[in-house]
Amino acid sequence: DFKPLINILLRRQKYLEAGLQMSKRVAALNRTSPHYSTTSNDREKLKIEYLTEASRLFELGGKECVFQKSCTDEQLDLLADQEQLRRTYGAYEVAPPSSSVTSTILSILKFAASEPRSAHRIFADADKMAKKYKVPEKRLWYVKVRAFSESGQWPVLRNFADSRSKPPIGMKPFALAAIKGGQSEVEIMHYINRMQGQADGEDRYDLFCEAGLWKRALEEAVKLGDGRRIAHVRSVCNSPDIQRLCDKYIIG
């Protein structure tokens, strides 16, 4: 039982230590596997109870505990927002209990795949959460690329990429997502074709290799004037025609 320790710390006016002890109890609850059951509901209620008490203790600590109180209050807000989302959509999957804003946004965006008619509203909720918790723009873009690709929302991913002439994370993450998601060459090239900067040559080559588009990889290696990359294409591709082309460029 941790309560006697908390009481001792309070009598000694060690509010920071007392609050941290309550926070440790929350961390212990987070390590348990979450399932949507009566047990997990009780666990979430207990987590809120511990966090609320930790916030109170940090407040007693005054200036010494300002940072800890702010973090604890933000965690309480996040849990409340997650619960509201689960109630709104009637689904646990939209926002499983988590201490991470990023993983919550990821879950919300993935959930849209199962509720396409509500996708616009769901995406708006994800953006609201990102704004509320001040998620940096680049991080949000990476999260969206991951969410849309992992949940198979390929038209949404394409529309997202096309929403900016110059996305803040560039086109490479989109192309990689399409490659890893087993998308067609046409879909992969939709992203790579937008990588036309002088500094994009090496990335284009790497993406062609990742996708197994060996003729395109060879052409890019030739543009780069890189014999080592040409030799690499020859060593890994299984096409005699491409291998002969490689030999031609290497000898030439």
mmCIF file of C-alpha atoms in Angstrom:
data_model
loop_
_atom_site.group_PDB
_atom_site.id
_atom_site.type_symbol
_atom_site.label_atom_id
_atom_site.label_comp_id
_atom_site.label_asym_id
_atom_site.label_seq_id
_atom_site.Cartn_x
_atom_site.Cartn_y
_atom_site.Cartn_z
ATOM 1 C CA ASP A 1 0.000 0.000 0.000
ATOM 2 C CA PHE A 2 1.521 3.320 -1.101
ATOM 3 C CA LYS A 3 -0.816 5.586 0.896
ATOM 4 C CA PRO A 4 1.250 5.530 4.140
ATOM 5 C CA LEU A 5 4.274 6.708 2.153
ATOM 6 C CA ILE A 6 2.227 9.532 0.619
ATOM 7 C CA ASN A 7 1.047 10.598 4.061
ATOM 8 C CA ILE A 8 4.607 10.665 5.395
ATOM 9 C CA LEU A 9 5.734 12.817 2.472
ATOM 10 C CA LEU A 10 2.803 15.200 3.000
ATOM 11 C CA ARG A 11 3.599 15.611 6.695
ATOM 12 C CA ARG A 12 7.134 16.537 5.651
ATOM 13 C CA GLN A 13 5.709 18.893 3.001
ATOM 14 C CA LYS A 14 7.532 17.007 0.261
ATOM 15 C CA TYR A 15 4.830 17.664 -2.302
ATOM 16 C CA LEU A 16 6.985 17.006 -5.364
ATOM 17 C CA GLU A 17 7.994 13.562 -4.113
ATOM 18 C CA ALA A 18 4.401 12.777 -3.133
ATOM 19 C CA GLY A 19 3.114 13.762 -6.554
ATOM 20 C CA LEU A 20 5.785 11.693 -8.270
ATOM 21 C CA GLN A 21 4.794 8.677 -6.198
ATOM 22 C CA MET A 22 1.218 9.037 -7.462
ATOM 23 C CA SER A 23 2.538 9.358 -11.015
ATOM 24 C CA LYS A 24 4.443 6.089 -10.579
ATOM 25 C CA ARG A 25 1.155 4.368 -9.796
ATOM 26 C CA VAL A 26 -0.206 5.622 -13.111
ATOM 27 C CA ALA A 27 2.887 4.347 -14.938
ATOM 28 C CA ALA A 28 2.343 0.922 -13.366
ATOM 29 C CA LEU A 29 -1.239 0.895 -14.667
ATOM 30 C CA ASN A 30 -0.036 1.880 -18.148
ATOM 31 C CA ARG A 31 2.195 -1.197 -18.290
ATOM 32 C CA THR A 32 -0.823 -3.512 -18.106
ATOM 33 C CA SER A 33 -2.325 -4.716 -21.381
ATOM 34 C CA PRO A 34 -5.426 -2.685 -22.313
ATOM 35 C CA HIS A 35 -8.659 -4.482 -23.251
ATOM 36 C CA TYR A 36 -12.093 -2.959 -23.367
ATOM 37 C CA SER A 37 -13.632 -4.740 -20.403
ATOM 38 C CA THR A 38 -14.912 -3.982 -16.938
ATOM 39 C CA THR A 39 -11.389 -4.484 -15.635
ATOM 40 C CA SER A 40 -9.917 -1.955 -18.056
ATOM 41 C CA ASN A 41 -12.722 0.497 -17.274
ATOM 42 C CA ASP A 42 -11.880 0.234 -13.596
ATOM 43 C CA ARG A 43 -8.213 0.696 -14.428
ATOM 44 C CA GLU A 44 -8.940 3.876 -16.380
ATOM 45 C CA LYS A 45 -11.017 5.261 -13.518
ATOM 46 C CA LEU A 46 -8.188 4.490 -11.126
ATOM 47 C CA LYS A 47 -5.712 6.163 -13.467
ATOM 48 C CA ILE A 48 -7.804 9.345 -13.509
ATOM 49 C CA GLU A 49 -8.091 9.215 -9.730
ATOM 50 C CA TYR A 50 -4.317 8.929 -9.318
ATOM 51 C CA LEU A 51 -3.603 11.684 -11.853
ATOM 52 C CA THR A 52 -6.127 14.008 -10.220
ATOM 53 C CA GLU A 53 -4.501 13.458 -6.831
ATOM 54 C CA ALA A 54 -1.027 13.939 -8.342
ATOM 55 C CA SER A 55 -2.172 17.247 -9.848
ATOM 56 C CA ARG A 56 -3.474 18.363 -6.447
ATOM 57 C CA LEU A 57 -0.185 17.466 -4.780
ATOM 58 C CA PHE A 58 1.851 19.282 -7.423
ATOM 59 C CA GLU A 59 -0.342 22.331 -6.949
ATOM 60 C CA LEU A 60 0.478 22.267 -3.230
ATOM 61 C CA GLY A 61 4.137 22.277 -4.196
ATOM 62 C CA GLY A 62 3.808 25.683 -5.853
ATOM 63 C CA LYS A 63 6.533 26.956 -8.163
ATOM 64 C CA GLU A 64 8.707 23.897 -7.600
ATOM 65 C CA CYS A 65 6.073 21.705 -9.273
ATOM 66 C CA VAL A 66 4.718 23.910 -12.078
ATOM 67 C CA PHE A 67 6.114 21.698 -14.865
ATOM 68 C CA GLN A 68 4.916 18.450 -13.279
ATOM 69 C CA LYS A 69 1.434 19.862 -12.708
ATOM 70 C CA SER A 70 1.209 21.067 -16.304
ATOM 71 C CA CYS A 71 2.175 17.637 -17.652
ATOM 72 C CA THR A 72 -0.271 15.880 -15.333
ATOM 73 C CA ASP A 73 -3.140 18.182 -16.266
ATOM 74 C CA GLU A 74 -2.422 17.631 -19.949
ATOM 75 C CA GLN A 75 -2.552 13.882 -19.389
ATOM 76 C CA LEU A 76 -5.937 14.252 -17.682
ATOM 77 C CA ASP A 77 -7.193 16.320 -20.605
ATOM 78 C CA LEU A 78 -5.988 13.677 -23.072
ATOM 79 C CA LEU A 79 -7.753 10.866 -21.214
ATOM 80 C CA ALA A 80 -10.946 12.921 -21.148
ATOM 81 C CA ASP A 81 -10.668 13.619 -24.876
ATOM 82 C CA GLN A 82 -10.102 9.922 -25.611
ATOM 83 C CA GLU A 83 -13.185 8.972 -23.614
ATOM 84 C CA GLN A 84 -15.246 11.597 -25.431
ATOM 85 C CA LEU A 85 -14.150 10.218 -28.801
ATOM 86 C CA ARG A 86 -15.066 6.667 -27.779
ATOM 87 C CA ARG A 87 -18.505 7.884 -26.709
ATOM 88 C CA THR A 88 -19.002 9.947 -29.871
ATOM 89 C CA TYR A 89 -18.199 7.132 -32.270
ATOM 90 C CA GLY A 90 -19.287 4.223 -30.065
ATOM 91 C CA ALA A 91 -15.992 2.449 -30.663
ATOM 92 C CA TYR A 92 -13.012 1.619 -28.507
ATOM 93 C CA GLU A 93 -10.682 1.543 -31.526
ATOM 94 C CA VAL A 94 -11.032 5.234 -32.326
ATOM 95 C CA ALA A 95 -8.981 6.249 -29.276
ATOM 96 C CA PRO A 96 -7.724 3.469 -26.965
ATOM 97 C CA PRO A 97 -6.477 4.776 -23.600
ATOM 98 C CA SER A 98 -2.941 6.043 -24.110
ATOM 99 C CA SER A 99 -0.497 8.515 -22.630
ATOM 100 C CA SER A 100 0.631 9.548 -26.125
ATOM 101 C CA VAL A 101 -0.989 12.306 -28.172
ATOM 102 C CA THR A 102 0.729 10.986 -31.314
ATOM 103 C CA SER A 103 -0.603 7.432 -30.902
ATOM 104 C CA THR A 104 -4.083 8.824 -30.210
ATOM 105 C CA ILE A 105 -4.079 10.839 -33.434
ATOM 106 C CA LEU A 106 -2.779 7.767 -35.275
ATOM 107 C CA SER A 107 -5.693 5.693 -33.934
ATOM 108 C CA ILE A 108 -8.250 8.344 -34.886
ATOM 109 C CA LEU A 109 -6.965 8.570 -38.459
ATOM 110 C CA LYS A 110 -6.837 4.787 -38.879
ATOM 111 C CA PHE A 111 -10.383 4.493 -37.562
ATOM 112 C CA ALA A 112 -11.618 6.479 -40.567
ATOM 113 C CA ALA A 113 -10.892 3.443 -42.756
ATOM 114 C CA SER A 114 -13.733 1.557 -41.057
ATOM 115 C CA GLU A 115 -16.115 4.551 -41.154
ATOM 116 C CA PRO A 116 -15.628 6.120 -44.607
ATOM 117 C CA ARG A 117 -18.934 8.023 -44.441
ATOM 118 C CA SER A 118 -17.705 9.816 -41.322
ATOM 119 C CA ALA A 119 -14.129 10.252 -42.554
ATOM 120 C CA HIS A 120 -14.330 14.028 -42.972
ATOM 121 C CA ARG A 121 -15.575 14.456 -39.412
ATOM 122 C CA ILE A 122 -13.010 11.992 -38.048
ATOM 123 C CA PHE A 123 -10.141 13.775 -39.806
ATOM 124 C CA ALA A 124 -11.390 17.079 -38.391
ATOM 125 C CA ASP A 125 -11.312 15.595 -34.879
ATOM 126 C CA ALA A 126 -7.723 14.458 -35.434
ATOM 127 C CA ASP A 127 -6.731 17.948 -36.583
ATOM 128 C CA LYS A 128 -8.457 19.507 -33.565
ATOM 129 C CA MET A 129 -6.488 17.261 -31.241
ATOM 130 C CA ALA A 130 -3.221 18.083 -33.006
ATOM 131 C CA LYS A 131 -3.952 21.790 -32.658
ATOM 132 C CA LYS A 132 -4.994 21.519 -29.017
ATOM 133 C CA TYR A 133 -1.833 19.660 -28.001
ATOM 134 C CA LYS A 134 0.415 21.729 -30.302
ATOM 135 C CA VAL A 135 1.711 18.835 -32.387
ATOM 136 C CA PRO A 136 4.425 20.163 -34.761
ATOM 137 C CA GLU A 137 3.361 20.299 -38.397
ATOM 138 C CA LYS A 138 6.010 17.898 -39.689
ATOM 139 C CA ARG A 139 5.228 15.311 -37.013
ATOM 140 C CA LEU A 140 1.540 15.491 -37.897
ATOM 141 C CA TRP A 141 2.327 14.936 -41.569
ATOM 142 C CA TYR A 142 4.423 11.868 -40.767
ATOM 143 C CA VAL A 143 1.640 10.512 -38.544
ATOM 144 C CA LYS A 144 -0.924 10.996 -41.303
ATOM 145 C CA VAL A 145 1.249 9.252 -43.900
ATOM 146 C CA ARG A 146 1.684 6.307 -41.550
ATOM 147 C CA ALA A 147 -1.991 6.163 -40.577
ATOM 148 C CA PHE A 148 -3.365 6.359 -44.115
ATOM 149 C CA SER A 149 -0.905 3.813 -45.507
ATOM 150 C CA GLU A 150 -1.175 1.301 -42.650
ATOM 151 C CA SER A 151 -4.979 1.395 -42.831
ATOM 152 C CA GLY A 152 -5.092 1.149 -46.634
ATOM 153 C CA GLN A 153 -6.543 4.608 -47.239
ATOM 154 C CA TRP A 154 -4.580 5.061 -50.462
ATOM 155 C CA PRO A 155 -6.863 7.618 -52.205
ATOM 156 C CA VAL A 156 -6.785 9.677 -49.001
ATOM 157 C CA LEU A 157 -2.981 9.477 -48.921
ATOM 158 C CA ARG A 158 -2.780 10.678 -52.526
ATOM 159 C CA ASN A 159 -5.165 13.562 -51.867
ATOM 160 C CA PHE A 160 -3.160 14.478 -48.790
ATOM 161 C CA ALA A 161 0.097 14.551 -50.779
ATOM 162 C CA ASP A 162 -1.548 16.675 -53.473
ATOM 163 C CA SER A 163 -2.942 19.147 -50.934
ATOM 164 C CA ARG A 164 0.369 21.047 -50.954
ATOM 165 C CA SER A 165 2.655 21.854 -53.857
ATOM 166 C CA LYS A 166 5.571 21.351 -51.458
ATOM 167 C CA PRO A 167 4.669 19.159 -48.475
ATOM 168 C CA PRO A 168 6.746 19.990 -45.368
ATOM 169 C CA ILE A 169 8.130 16.428 -45.273
ATOM 170 C CA GLY A 170 8.704 16.145 -49.006
ATOM 171 C CA MET A 171 7.513 13.277 -51.217
ATOM 172 C CA LYS A 172 9.885 10.546 -50.058
ATOM 173 C CA PRO A 173 7.736 9.361 -47.086
ATOM 174 C CA PHE A 174 4.725 9.062 -49.417
ATOM 175 C CA ALA A 175 6.688 7.049 -51.965
ATOM 176 C CA LEU A 176 8.107 4.769 -49.280
ATOM 177 C CA ALA A 177 4.638 4.197 -47.860
ATOM 178 C CA ALA A 178 3.337 3.237 -51.317
ATOM 179 C CA ILE A 179 6.262 0.862 -51.872
ATOM 180 C CA LYS A 180 5.931 -0.823 -48.485
ATOM 181 C CA GLY A 181 2.167 -1.010 -48.996
ATOM 182 C CA GLY A 182 2.583 -2.981 -52.210
ATOM 183 C CA GLN A 183 1.057 -0.319 -54.426
ATOM 184 C CA SER A 184 1.352 -0.293 -58.200
ATOM 185 C CA GLU A 185 4.219 1.278 -60.113
ATOM 186 C CA VAL A 186 1.827 3.986 -61.294
ATOM 187 C CA GLU A 187 0.992 4.908 -57.712
ATOM 188 C CA ILE A 188 4.626 4.854 -56.625
ATOM 189 C CA MET A 189 5.653 7.010 -59.587
ATOM 190 C CA HIS A 190 2.937 9.540 -58.745
ATOM 191 C CA TYR A 191 5.052 10.527 -55.746
ATOM 192 C CA ILE A 192 8.542 10.001 -57.151
ATOM 193 C CA ASN A 193 7.760 12.093 -60.240
ATOM 194 C CA ARG A 194 7.262 15.069 -57.956
ATOM 195 C CA MET A 195 10.808 14.735 -56.648
ATOM 196 C CA GLN A 196 12.517 16.816 -59.318
ATOM 197 C CA GLY A 197 14.933 18.909 -57.267
ATOM 198 C CA GLN A 198 18.676 18.760 -57.858
ATOM 199 C CA ALA A 199 19.140 17.137 -54.458
ATOM 200 C CA ASP A 200 16.483 14.477 -55.106
ATOM 201 C CA GLY A 201 18.518 12.257 -57.432
ATOM 202 C CA GLU A 202 19.975 10.018 -54.743
ATOM 203 C CA ASP A 203 16.607 9.643 -53.025
ATOM 204 C CA ARG A 204 14.955 8.769 -56.337
ATOM 205 C CA TYR A 205 17.609 6.115 -56.946
ATOM 206 C CA ASP A 206 17.134 4.651 -53.461
ATOM 207 C CA LEU A 207 13.351 4.547 -53.924
ATOM 208 C CA PHE A 208 13.637 2.813 -57.291
ATOM 209 C CA CYS A 209 15.884 0.199 -55.695
ATOM 210 C CA GLU A 210 13.476 -0.224 -52.783
ATOM 211 C CA ALA A 211 10.626 -0.762 -55.251
ATOM 212 C CA GLY A 212 12.641 -3.139 -57.442
ATOM 213 C CA LEU A 213 12.288 -0.806 -60.438
ATOM 214 C CA TRP A 214 15.735 -1.659 -61.720
ATOM 215 C CA LYS A 215 15.595 -0.007 -65.144
ATOM 216 C CA ARG A 216 14.549 3.269 -63.542
ATOM 217 C CA ALA A 217 17.231 2.832 -60.863
ATOM 218 C CA LEU A 218 19.856 2.327 -63.582
ATOM 219 C CA GLU A 219 18.700 5.420 -65.459
ATOM 220 C CA GLU A 220 18.944 7.455 -62.258
ATOM 221 C CA ALA A 221 22.418 6.072 -61.500
ATOM 222 C CA VAL A 222 23.541 7.090 -64.999
ATOM 223 C CA LYS A 223 22.152 10.600 -64.478
ATOM 224 C CA LEU A 224 24.111 10.772 -61.235
ATOM 225 C CA GLY A 225 27.242 9.539 -63.029
ATOM 226 C CA ASP A 226 27.728 7.034 -60.224
ATOM 227 C CA GLY A 227 29.501 3.833 -61.269
ATOM 228 C CA ARG A 228 29.103 2.313 -57.839
ATOM 229 C CA ARG A 229 25.336 2.617 -58.053
ATOM 230 C CA ILE A 230 25.323 1.173 -61.579
ATOM 231 C CA ALA A 231 27.322 -1.807 -60.310
ATOM 232 C CA HIS A 232 24.888 -2.235 -57.449
ATOM 233 C CA VAL A 233 21.936 -2.421 -59.840
ATOM 234 C CA ARG A 234 23.785 -5.067 -61.861
ATOM 235 C CA SER A 235 24.484 -7.146 -58.784
ATOM 236 C CA VAL A 236 20.928 -7.223 -57.446
ATOM 237 C CA CYS A 237 18.615 -7.219 -60.469
ATOM 238 C CA ASN A 238 17.687 -10.489 -62.198
ATOM 239 C CA SER A 239 17.178 -9.093 -65.681
ATOM 240 C CA PRO A 240 19.859 -10.083 -68.242
ATOM 241 C CA ASP A 241 18.854 -7.098 -70.407
ATOM 242 C CA ILE A 242 19.391 -4.622 -67.572
ATOM 243 C CA GLN A 243 22.633 -6.349 -66.596
ATOM 244 C CA ARG A 244 23.908 -5.936 -70.171
ATOM 245 C CA LEU A 245 22.997 -2.246 -70.051
ATOM 246 C CA CYS A 246 24.899 -1.939 -66.783
ATOM 247 C CA ASP A 247 27.950 -3.564 -68.369
ATOM 248 C CA LYS A 248 27.715 -1.109 -71.248
ATOM 249 C CA TYR A 249 27.740 1.896 -68.933
ATOM 250 C CA ILE A 250 30.459 0.474 -66.683
ATOM 251 C CA ILE A 251 32.756 -0.322 -69.641
ATOM 252 C CA GLY A 252 31.917 2.908 -71.400
#
